[in-house]
Short mmCIF file of C-alpha atoms in Angstrom, two decimals:
data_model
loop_
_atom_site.label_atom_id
_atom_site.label_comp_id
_atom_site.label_asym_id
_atom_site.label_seq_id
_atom_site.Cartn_x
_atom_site.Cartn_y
_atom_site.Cartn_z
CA UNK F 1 94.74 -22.37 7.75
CA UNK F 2 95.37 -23.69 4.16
CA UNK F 3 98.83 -23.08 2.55
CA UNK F 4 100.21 -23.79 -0.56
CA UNK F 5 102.83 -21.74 -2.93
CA UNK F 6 100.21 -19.92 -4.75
CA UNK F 7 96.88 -20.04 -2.10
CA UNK F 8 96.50 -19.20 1.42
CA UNK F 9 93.22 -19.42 3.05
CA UNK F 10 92.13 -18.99 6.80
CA UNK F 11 88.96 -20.03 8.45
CA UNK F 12 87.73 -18.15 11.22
CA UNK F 13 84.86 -18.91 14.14
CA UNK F 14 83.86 -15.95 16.83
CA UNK F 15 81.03 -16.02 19.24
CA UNK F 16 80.22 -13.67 22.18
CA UNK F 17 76.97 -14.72 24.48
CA UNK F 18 76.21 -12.58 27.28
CA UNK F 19 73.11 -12.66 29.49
CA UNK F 20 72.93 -10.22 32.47
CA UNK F 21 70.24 -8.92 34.63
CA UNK F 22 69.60 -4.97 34.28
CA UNK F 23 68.93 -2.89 37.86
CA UNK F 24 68.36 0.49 35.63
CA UNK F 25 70.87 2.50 37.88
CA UNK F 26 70.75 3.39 42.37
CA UNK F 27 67.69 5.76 42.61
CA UNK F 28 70.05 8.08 44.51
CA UNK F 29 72.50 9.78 42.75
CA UNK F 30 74.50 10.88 45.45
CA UNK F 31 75.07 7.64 46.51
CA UNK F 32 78.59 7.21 45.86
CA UNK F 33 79.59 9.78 48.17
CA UNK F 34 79.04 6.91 50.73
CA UNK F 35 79.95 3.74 49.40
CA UNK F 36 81.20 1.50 51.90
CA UNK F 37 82.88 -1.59 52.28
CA UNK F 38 79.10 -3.61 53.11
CA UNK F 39 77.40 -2.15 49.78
CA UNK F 40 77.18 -3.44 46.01
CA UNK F 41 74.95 -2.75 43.08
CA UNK F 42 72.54 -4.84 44.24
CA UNK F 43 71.83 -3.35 47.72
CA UNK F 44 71.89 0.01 46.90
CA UNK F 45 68.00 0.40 45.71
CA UNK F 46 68.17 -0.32 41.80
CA UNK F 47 64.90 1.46 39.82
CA UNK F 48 64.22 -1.84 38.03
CA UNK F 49 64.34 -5.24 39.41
CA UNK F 50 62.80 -7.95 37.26
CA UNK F 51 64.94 -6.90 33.66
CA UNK F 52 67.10 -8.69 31.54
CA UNK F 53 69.31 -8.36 28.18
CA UNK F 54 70.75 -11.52 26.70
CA UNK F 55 73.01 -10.52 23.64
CA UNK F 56 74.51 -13.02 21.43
CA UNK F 57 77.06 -12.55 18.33
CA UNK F 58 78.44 -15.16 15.93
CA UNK F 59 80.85 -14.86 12.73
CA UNK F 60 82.18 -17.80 10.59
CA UNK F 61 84.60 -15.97 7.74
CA UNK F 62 86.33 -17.80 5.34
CA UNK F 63 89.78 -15.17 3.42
CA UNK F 64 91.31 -17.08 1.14
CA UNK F 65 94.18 -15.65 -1.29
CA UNK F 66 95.69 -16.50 -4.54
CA UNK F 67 98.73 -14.91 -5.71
CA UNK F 68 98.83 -13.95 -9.51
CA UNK F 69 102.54 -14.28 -10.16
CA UNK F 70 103.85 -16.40 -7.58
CA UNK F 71 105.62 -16.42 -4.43
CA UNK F 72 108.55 -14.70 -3.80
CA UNK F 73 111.78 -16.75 -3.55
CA UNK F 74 114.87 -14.36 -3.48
CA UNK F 75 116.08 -10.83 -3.31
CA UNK F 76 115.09 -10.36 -6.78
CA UNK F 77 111.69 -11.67 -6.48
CA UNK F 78 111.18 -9.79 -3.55
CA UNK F 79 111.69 -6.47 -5.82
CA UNK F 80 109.04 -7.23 -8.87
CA UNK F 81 105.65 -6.27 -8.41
CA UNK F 82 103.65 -8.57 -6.97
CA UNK F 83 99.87 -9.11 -8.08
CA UNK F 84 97.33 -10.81 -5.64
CA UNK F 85 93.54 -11.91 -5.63
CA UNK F 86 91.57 -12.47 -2.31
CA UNK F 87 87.95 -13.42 -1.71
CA UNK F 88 86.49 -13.25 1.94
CA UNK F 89 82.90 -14.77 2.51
CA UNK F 90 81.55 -14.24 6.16
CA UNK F 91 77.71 -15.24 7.81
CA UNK F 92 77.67 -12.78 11.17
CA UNK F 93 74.67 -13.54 13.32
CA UNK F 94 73.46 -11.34 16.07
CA UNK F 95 70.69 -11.08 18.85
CA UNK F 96 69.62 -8.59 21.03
CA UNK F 97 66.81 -9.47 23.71
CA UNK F 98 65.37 -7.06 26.95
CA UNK F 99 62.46 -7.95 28.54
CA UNK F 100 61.20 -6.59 31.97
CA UNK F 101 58.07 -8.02 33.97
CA UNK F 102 56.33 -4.93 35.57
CA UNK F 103 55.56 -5.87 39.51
CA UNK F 104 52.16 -4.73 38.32
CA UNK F 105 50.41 -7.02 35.77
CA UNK F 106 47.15 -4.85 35.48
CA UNK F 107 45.77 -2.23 34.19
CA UNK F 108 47.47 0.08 36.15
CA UNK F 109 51.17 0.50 36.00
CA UNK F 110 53.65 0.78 38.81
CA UNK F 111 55.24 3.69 39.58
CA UNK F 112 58.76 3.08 39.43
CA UNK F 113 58.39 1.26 36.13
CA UNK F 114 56.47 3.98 34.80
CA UNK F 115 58.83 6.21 36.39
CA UNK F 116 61.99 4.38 34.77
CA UNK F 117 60.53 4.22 30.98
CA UNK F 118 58.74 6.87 30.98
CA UNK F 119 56.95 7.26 27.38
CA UNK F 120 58.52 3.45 26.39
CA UNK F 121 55.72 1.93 28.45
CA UNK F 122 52.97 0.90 26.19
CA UNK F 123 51.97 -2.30 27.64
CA UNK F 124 50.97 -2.46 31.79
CA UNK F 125 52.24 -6.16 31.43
CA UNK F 126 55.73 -5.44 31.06
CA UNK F 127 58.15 -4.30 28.15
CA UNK F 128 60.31 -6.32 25.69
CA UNK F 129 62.60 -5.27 22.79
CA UNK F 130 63.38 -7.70 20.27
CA UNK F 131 66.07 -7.95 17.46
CA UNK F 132 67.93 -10.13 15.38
CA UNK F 133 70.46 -9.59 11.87
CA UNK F 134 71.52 -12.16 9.91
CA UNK F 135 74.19 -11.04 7.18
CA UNK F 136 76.14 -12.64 4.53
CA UNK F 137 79.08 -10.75 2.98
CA UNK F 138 81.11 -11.21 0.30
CA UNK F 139 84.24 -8.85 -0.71
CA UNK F 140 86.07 -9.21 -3.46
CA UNK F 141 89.99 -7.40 -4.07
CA UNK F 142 92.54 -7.28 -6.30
CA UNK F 143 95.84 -5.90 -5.23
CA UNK F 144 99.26 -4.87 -6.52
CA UNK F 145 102.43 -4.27 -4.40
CA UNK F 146 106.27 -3.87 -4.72
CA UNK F 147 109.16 -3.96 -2.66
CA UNK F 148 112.25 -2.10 -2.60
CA UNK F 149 115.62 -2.06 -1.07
CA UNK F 150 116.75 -0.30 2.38
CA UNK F 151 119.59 1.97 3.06
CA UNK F 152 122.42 0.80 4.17
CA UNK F 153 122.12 1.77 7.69
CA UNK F 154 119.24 -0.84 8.25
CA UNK F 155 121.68 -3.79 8.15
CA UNK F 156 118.76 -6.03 9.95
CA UNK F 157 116.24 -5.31 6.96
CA UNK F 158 116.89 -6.10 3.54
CA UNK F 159 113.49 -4.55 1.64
CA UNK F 160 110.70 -2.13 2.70
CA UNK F 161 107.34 -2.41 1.12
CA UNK F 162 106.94 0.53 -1.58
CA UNK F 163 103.91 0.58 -2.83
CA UNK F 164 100.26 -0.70 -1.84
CA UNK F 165 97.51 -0.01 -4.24
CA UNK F 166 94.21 -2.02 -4.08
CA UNK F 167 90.76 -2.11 -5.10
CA UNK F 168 88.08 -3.97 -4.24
CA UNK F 169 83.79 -4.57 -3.92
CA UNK F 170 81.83 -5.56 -0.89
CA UNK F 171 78.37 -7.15 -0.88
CA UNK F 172 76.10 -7.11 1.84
CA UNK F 173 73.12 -8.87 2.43
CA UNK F 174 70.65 -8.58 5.96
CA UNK F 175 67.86 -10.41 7.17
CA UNK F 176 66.62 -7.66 10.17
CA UNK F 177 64.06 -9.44 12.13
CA UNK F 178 61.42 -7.32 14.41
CA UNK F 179 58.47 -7.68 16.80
CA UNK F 180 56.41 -6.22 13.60
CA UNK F 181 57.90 -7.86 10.83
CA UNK F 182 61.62 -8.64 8.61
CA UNK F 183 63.29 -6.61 6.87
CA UNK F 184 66.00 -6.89 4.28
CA UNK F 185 68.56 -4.54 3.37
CA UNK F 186 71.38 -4.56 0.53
CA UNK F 187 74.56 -2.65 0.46
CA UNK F 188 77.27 -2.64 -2.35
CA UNK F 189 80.16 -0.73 -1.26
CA UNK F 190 83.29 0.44 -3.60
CA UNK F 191 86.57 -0.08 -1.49
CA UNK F 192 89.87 1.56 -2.87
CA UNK F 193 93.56 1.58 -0.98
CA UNK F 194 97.17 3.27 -1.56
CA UNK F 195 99.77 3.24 0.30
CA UNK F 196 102.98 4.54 -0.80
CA UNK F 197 106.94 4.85 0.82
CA UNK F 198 108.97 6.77 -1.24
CA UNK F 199 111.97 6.42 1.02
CA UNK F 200 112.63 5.80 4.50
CA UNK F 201 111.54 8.82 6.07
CA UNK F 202 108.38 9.50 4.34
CA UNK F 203 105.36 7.45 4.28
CA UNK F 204 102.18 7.92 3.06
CA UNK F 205 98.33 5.44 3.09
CA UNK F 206 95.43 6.63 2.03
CA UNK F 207 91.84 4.64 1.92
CA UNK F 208 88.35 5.15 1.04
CA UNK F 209 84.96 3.14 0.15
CA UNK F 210 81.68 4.29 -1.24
CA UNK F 211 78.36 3.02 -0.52
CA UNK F 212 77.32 2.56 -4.44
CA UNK F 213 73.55 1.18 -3.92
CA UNK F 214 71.11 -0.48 -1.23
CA UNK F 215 70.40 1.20 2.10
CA UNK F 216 73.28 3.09 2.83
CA UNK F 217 73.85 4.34 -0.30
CA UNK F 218 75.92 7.34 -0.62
CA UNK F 219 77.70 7.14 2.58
CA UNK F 220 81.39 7.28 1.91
CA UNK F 221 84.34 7.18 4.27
CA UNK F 222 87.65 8.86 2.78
CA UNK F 223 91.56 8.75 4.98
CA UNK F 224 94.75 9.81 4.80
CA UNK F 225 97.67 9.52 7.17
CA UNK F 226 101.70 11.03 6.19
CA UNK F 227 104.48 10.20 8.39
CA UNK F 228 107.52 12.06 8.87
CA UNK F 229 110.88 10.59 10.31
CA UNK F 230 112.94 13.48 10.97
CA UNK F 231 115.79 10.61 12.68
CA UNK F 232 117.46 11.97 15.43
CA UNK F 233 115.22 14.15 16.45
CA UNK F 234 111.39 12.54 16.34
CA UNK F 235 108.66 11.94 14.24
CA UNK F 236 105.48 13.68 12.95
CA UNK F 237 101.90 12.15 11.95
CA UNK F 238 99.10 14.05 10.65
CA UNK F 239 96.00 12.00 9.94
CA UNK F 240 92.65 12.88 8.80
CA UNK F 241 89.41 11.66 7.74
CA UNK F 242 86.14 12.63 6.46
CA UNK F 243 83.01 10.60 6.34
CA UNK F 244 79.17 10.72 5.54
CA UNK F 245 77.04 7.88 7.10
CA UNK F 246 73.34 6.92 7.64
CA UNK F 247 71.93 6.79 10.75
CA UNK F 248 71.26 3.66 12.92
CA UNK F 249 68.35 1.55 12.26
CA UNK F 250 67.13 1.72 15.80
CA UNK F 251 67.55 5.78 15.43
CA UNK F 252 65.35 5.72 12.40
CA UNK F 253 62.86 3.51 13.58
CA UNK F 254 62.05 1.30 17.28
CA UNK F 255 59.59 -1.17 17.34
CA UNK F 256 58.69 -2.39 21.53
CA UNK F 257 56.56 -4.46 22.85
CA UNK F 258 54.83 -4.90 19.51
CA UNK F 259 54.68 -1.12 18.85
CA UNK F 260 56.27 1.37 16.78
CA UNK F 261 57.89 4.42 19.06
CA UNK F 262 59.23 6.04 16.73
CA UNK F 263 59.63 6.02 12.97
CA UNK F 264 61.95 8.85 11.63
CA UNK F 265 63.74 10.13 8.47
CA UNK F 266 66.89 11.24 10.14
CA UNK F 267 69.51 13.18 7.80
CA UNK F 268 73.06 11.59 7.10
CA UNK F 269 75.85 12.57 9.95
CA UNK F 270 78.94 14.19 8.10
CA UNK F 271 82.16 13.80 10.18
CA UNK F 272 85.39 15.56 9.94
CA UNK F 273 88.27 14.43 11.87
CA UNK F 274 92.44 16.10 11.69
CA UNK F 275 95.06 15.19 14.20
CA UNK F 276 98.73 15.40 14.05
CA UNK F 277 101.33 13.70 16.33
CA UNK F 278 104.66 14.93 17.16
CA UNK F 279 106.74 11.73 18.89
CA UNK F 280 110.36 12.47 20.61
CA UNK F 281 111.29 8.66 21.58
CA UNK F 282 114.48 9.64 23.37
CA UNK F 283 113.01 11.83 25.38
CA UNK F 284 109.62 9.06 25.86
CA UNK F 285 107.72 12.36 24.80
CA UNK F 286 104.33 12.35 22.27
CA UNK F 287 102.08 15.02 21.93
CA UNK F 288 98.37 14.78 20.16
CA UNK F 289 96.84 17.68 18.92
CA UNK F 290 93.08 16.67 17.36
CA UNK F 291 90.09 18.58 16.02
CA UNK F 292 86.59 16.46 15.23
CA UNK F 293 83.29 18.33 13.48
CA UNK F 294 80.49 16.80 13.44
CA UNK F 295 77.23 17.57 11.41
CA UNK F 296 73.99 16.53 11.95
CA UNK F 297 75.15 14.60 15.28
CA UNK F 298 72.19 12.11 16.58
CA UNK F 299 72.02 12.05 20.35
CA UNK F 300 69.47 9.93 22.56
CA UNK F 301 67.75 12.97 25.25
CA UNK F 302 66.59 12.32 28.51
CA UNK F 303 63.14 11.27 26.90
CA UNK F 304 65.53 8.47 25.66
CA UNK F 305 64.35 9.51 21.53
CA UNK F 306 66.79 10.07 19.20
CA UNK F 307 67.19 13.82 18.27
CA UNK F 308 69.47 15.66 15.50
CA UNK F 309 70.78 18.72 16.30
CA UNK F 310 71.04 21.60 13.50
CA UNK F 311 74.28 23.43 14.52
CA UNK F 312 77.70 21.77 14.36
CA UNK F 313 79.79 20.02 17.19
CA UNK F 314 83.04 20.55 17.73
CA UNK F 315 85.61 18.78 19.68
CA UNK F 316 89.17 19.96 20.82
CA UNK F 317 91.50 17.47 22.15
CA UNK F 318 95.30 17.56 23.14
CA UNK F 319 96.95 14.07 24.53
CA UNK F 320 100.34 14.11 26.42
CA UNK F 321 102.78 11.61 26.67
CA UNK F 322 105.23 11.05 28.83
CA UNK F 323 106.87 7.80 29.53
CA UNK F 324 109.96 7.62 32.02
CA UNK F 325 112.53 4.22 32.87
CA UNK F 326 115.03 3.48 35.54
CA UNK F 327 116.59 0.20 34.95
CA UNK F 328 113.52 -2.41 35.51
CA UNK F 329 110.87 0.23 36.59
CA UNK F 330 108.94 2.36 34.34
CA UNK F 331 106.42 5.83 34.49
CA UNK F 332 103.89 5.86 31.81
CA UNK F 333 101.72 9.24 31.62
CA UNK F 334 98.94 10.08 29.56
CA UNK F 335 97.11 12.96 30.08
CA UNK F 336 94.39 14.50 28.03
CA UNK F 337 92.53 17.91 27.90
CA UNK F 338 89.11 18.09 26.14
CA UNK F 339 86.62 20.89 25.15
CA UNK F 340 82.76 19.94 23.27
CA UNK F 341 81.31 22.79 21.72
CA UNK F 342 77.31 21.25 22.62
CA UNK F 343 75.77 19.51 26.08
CA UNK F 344 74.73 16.46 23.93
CA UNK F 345 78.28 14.76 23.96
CA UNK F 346 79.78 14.34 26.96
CA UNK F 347 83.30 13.72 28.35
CA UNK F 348 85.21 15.12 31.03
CA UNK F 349 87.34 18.27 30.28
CA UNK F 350 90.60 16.62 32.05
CA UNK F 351 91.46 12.59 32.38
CA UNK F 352 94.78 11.22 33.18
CA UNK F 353 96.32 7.88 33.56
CA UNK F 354 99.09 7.01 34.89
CA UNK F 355 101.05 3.01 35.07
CA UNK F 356 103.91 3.02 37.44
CA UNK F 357 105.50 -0.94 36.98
CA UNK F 358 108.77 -3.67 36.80
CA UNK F 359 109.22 -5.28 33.70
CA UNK F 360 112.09 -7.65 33.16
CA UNK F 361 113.05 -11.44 32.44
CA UNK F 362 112.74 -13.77 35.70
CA UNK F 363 113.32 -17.68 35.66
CA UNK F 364 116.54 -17.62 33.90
CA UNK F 365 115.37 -15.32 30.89
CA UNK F 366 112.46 -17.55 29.51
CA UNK F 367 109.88 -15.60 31.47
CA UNK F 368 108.38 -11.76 30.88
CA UNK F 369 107.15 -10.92 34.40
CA UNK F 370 105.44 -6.64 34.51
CA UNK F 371 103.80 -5.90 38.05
CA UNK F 372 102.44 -2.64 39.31
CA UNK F 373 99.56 -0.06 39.44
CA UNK F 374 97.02 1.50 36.73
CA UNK F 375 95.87 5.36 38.17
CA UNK F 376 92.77 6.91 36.81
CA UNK F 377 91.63 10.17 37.29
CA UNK F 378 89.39 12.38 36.05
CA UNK F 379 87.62 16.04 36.71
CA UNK F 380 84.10 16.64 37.69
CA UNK F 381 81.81 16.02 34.55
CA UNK F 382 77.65 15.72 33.89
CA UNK F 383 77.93 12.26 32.18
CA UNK F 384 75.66 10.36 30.45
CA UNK F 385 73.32 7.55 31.27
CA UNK F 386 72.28 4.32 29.97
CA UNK F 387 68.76 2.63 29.17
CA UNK F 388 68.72 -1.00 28.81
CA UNK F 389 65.20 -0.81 26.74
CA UNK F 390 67.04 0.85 23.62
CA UNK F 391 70.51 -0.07 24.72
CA UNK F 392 71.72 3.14 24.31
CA UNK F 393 73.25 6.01 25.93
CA UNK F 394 71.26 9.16 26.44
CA UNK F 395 72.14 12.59 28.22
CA UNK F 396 69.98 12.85 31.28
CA UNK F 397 68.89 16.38 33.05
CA UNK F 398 71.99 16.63 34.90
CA UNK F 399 74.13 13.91 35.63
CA UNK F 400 77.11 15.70 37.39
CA UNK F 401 80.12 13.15 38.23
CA UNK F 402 82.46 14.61 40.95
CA UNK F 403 85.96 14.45 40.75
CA UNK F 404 87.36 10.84 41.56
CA UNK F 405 90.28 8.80 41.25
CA UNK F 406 90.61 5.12 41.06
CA UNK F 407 93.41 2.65 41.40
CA UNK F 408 94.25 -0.66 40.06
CA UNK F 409 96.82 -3.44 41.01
CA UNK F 410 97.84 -5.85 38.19
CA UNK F 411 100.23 -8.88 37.47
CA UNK F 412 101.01 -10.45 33.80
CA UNK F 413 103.45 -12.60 32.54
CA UNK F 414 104.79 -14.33 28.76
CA UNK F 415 106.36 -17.17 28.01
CA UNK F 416 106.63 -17.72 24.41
CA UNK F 417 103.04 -17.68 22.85
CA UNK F 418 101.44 -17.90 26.46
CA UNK F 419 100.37 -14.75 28.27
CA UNK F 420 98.48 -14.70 31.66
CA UNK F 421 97.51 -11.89 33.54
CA UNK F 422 95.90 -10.67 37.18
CA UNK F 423 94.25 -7.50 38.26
CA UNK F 424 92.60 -6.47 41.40
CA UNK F 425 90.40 -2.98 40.38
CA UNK F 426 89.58 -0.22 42.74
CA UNK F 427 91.62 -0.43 45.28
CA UNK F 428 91.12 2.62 46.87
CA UNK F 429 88.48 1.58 48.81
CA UNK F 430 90.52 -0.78 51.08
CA UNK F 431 92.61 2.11 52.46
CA UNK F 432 89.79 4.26 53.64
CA UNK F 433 88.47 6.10 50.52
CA UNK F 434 84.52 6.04 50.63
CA UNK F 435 83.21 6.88 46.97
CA UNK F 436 82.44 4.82 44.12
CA UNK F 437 83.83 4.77 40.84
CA UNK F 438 81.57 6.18 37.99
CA UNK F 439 81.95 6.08 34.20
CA UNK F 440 78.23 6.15 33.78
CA UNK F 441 75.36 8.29 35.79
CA UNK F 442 73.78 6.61 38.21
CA UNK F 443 75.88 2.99 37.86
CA UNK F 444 78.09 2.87 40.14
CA UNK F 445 81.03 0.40 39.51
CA UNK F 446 82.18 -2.36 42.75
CA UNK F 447 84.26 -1.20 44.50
CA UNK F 448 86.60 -4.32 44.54
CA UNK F 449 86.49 -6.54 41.11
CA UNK F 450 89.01 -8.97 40.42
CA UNK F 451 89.87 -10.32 37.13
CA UNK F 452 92.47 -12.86 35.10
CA UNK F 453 92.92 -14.14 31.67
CA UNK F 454 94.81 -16.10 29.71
CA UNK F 455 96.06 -16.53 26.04
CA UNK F 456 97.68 -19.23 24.23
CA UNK F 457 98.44 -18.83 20.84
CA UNK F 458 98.70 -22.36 19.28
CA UNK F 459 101.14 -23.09 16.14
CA UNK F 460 101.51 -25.48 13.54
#
């Protein structure tokens, strides 16, 4: 981080490398109505044994900002509009590798890997999908903003932002790199914000950005959220958003093992989203009612090709709340009902979750200690499955789920910037419970997986 009174700038480094071998899925779908303590993923006859996916991302960004008029230095200040420049420049690198060795290297193919890819096979060698993007983007804003002073019943605040209003241009630039050749793409996208608080029980932010030229031109993404604070009693939040967008570039065209498979002219996707939140926080009450439309939806079918469907999907969502606290132990509920109007999106029509924990200050008040359990459940659903050739999702010929539930024990802790935390995931199985968990058709999940992490946030 750079700092002075009229610049800030902040340089930032991510990378995410993950190699894993792929086992396609247990031929048996019923297997996880007799899991038991001896089995794993491993010994529970995969489809594929010899495949692999190695995935690597990396971003270096550099936001720096210059402020127009100053910094603030009093009350006063604080009140006058403030105007502000910022410039982000960012290279994002990404890879994505699958290869599989066929346990037949001749002429004629084995069965279970002509079984597994079905129309993918092109090659009695083996199959390999290869990918990589290199971008550079630059965005550009200019912003405006101005304070202005609370009521007096918000003693521990002095000033509440006001007003947001930006605009702003973003360049992309891609270097897509195939089995049969590169590709570039540009993209020049308009970016526009406003947020506005006319007092302190009414806010309202909208957003949108417009693809302007280059490969993805004309897709546009438009948002709006208002806030109500009715004070005593609760709160209310309607959002909604509306957005056009181009399909994938691996749903418009695949290239494996050194062929094309497909090589479409897919329509744009228009998306409609509208929810609205009604919040009670004495009572530790919300309630989500949302609606999402969706035209021109591209699925992957059980042939594992993209396809667009003609007739809209709907979705129709409520999401309970309901959060209870005795001194140091608290109930957290969340409950959600869900209807799809078309078999090509799937999702189970009832999940619930449920966190039942102590949270208080141990050690003489310097420590934040939570323990306790994470319930999952869920009703019987046909899910979907996953290839490892496309790395997608697709919806298989049935796929039914039965109803499960799953149960996790955790531990976590904070002391000033540093946060560790502990959890030991599906439980169940220890007490006598026999079935796997499932999120996915055909992968089952272990039944026991233990995992920890730590964060440290480091200040100058």
């Amino acid at each position: 981080m750079v700092a002075q009174k009229n610049y800030d700038g902040f340089l930032t480094f991510t990378s995410n490398f993950v190699i894993q071998n792929d086992f396609g899925g247990v031929n048996d779908p019923s297997v996880f109505r007799r899991f038991d303590s001896s089995s794993n993923n491993l010994t529970l006859n995969p489809r594929i044994t010899e495949a692999a996916t190695r995935q690597e991302k990396y971003e270096f960004s550099y936001l720096h900002y210059f402020k127009l008029n100053g910094r603030r230095e009093s009350l006063g200040d604080a009140q006058r509009r403030q105007f502000q420049a910022s410039h982000q420049v960012a290279y994002k690198s990404q890879l994505y590798f699958f290869n599989d060795r066929f346990a037949s290297r001749d002429t004629n193919i084995a069965a279970p890997d002509s079984a597994f890819y079905r129309t993918l096979v092109r090659d009695p060698r083996g199959i390999r999908f290869f990918l990589t993007e290199r971008m550079i983007e630059n965005q550009f804003s200019l912003s405006t903003t101005r304070q202005r002073r609370l009521s007096a019943d918000k003693p521990d605040q002095t000033t509440q932002q006001n007003d947001w209003f930006e605009v702003g241009l973003t360049h992309q630039f891609s270097a897509v790199n195939q089995e049969l050749g590169n590709r570039n793409f540009n993209n020049l996208i308009l970016r526009g914000r406003w947020n506005f608080t006319p007092n302190d029980n009414v806010k309202v932010e909208t957003q949108g950005r417009f693809n302007t030229l280059g490969y993805n031109v004309g897709d546009y993404r438009l948002a709006g959220e208002l806030f109500f604070n009715w004070q005593k009693v609760g709160s209310l939040t309607v959002k909604a958003v509306n957005q056009l967008y181009e399909p994938t570039l691996l749903q418009n065209q695949f290239v494996l093992t050194r062929t094309t498979i497909w090589d479409n002219n897919l329509s744009k996707t228009l998306e409609t989203n509208l929810s609205g939140t009604l919040a009670v926080p004495k009572l530790g009450f919300e309630a989500t009612a949302a609606y999402h439309l969706l035209n021109n939806y591209v699925y992957f079918d059980s042939t594992y090709t993209p396809k667009q469907i003609a007739a809209p999907l709907s979705i129709v969502q409520l999401i309970l709340n309901q959060n209870f606290k005795v001194g140091v132990f608290h109930l957290e509920n969340v409950a959600t009902l869900q209807n799809i109007s078309e078999n090509v999106l799937r999702l189970p029509k009832i999940y619930t979750k449920h966190s039942l924990f102590a949270e208080g200050l141990i050690f003489k008040r310097t420590m934040l200690a939570r323990a306790g359990a994470d319930a999952r459940f869920n009703t019987a659903w046909a899910a979907p499955e996953f290839q490892p050739a496309t790395g997608q999702f697709f919806v298989p010929n049935g796929g039914e789920i039965p109803t499960f539930l799953s149960l996790d024990v955790f531990l976590s802790f904070k002391v000033r910037s540093f946060r560790f935390f502990a959890k030991m995931e599906n439980m169940l199985g220890e007490w006598g419970f026999p079935d796997a968990y499932f999120q996915t058709f055909r992968y089952p999940i272990p039944e026991r997986v233990f995992r920890f992490g730590i964060g440290w946030r480091l200040l100058n």
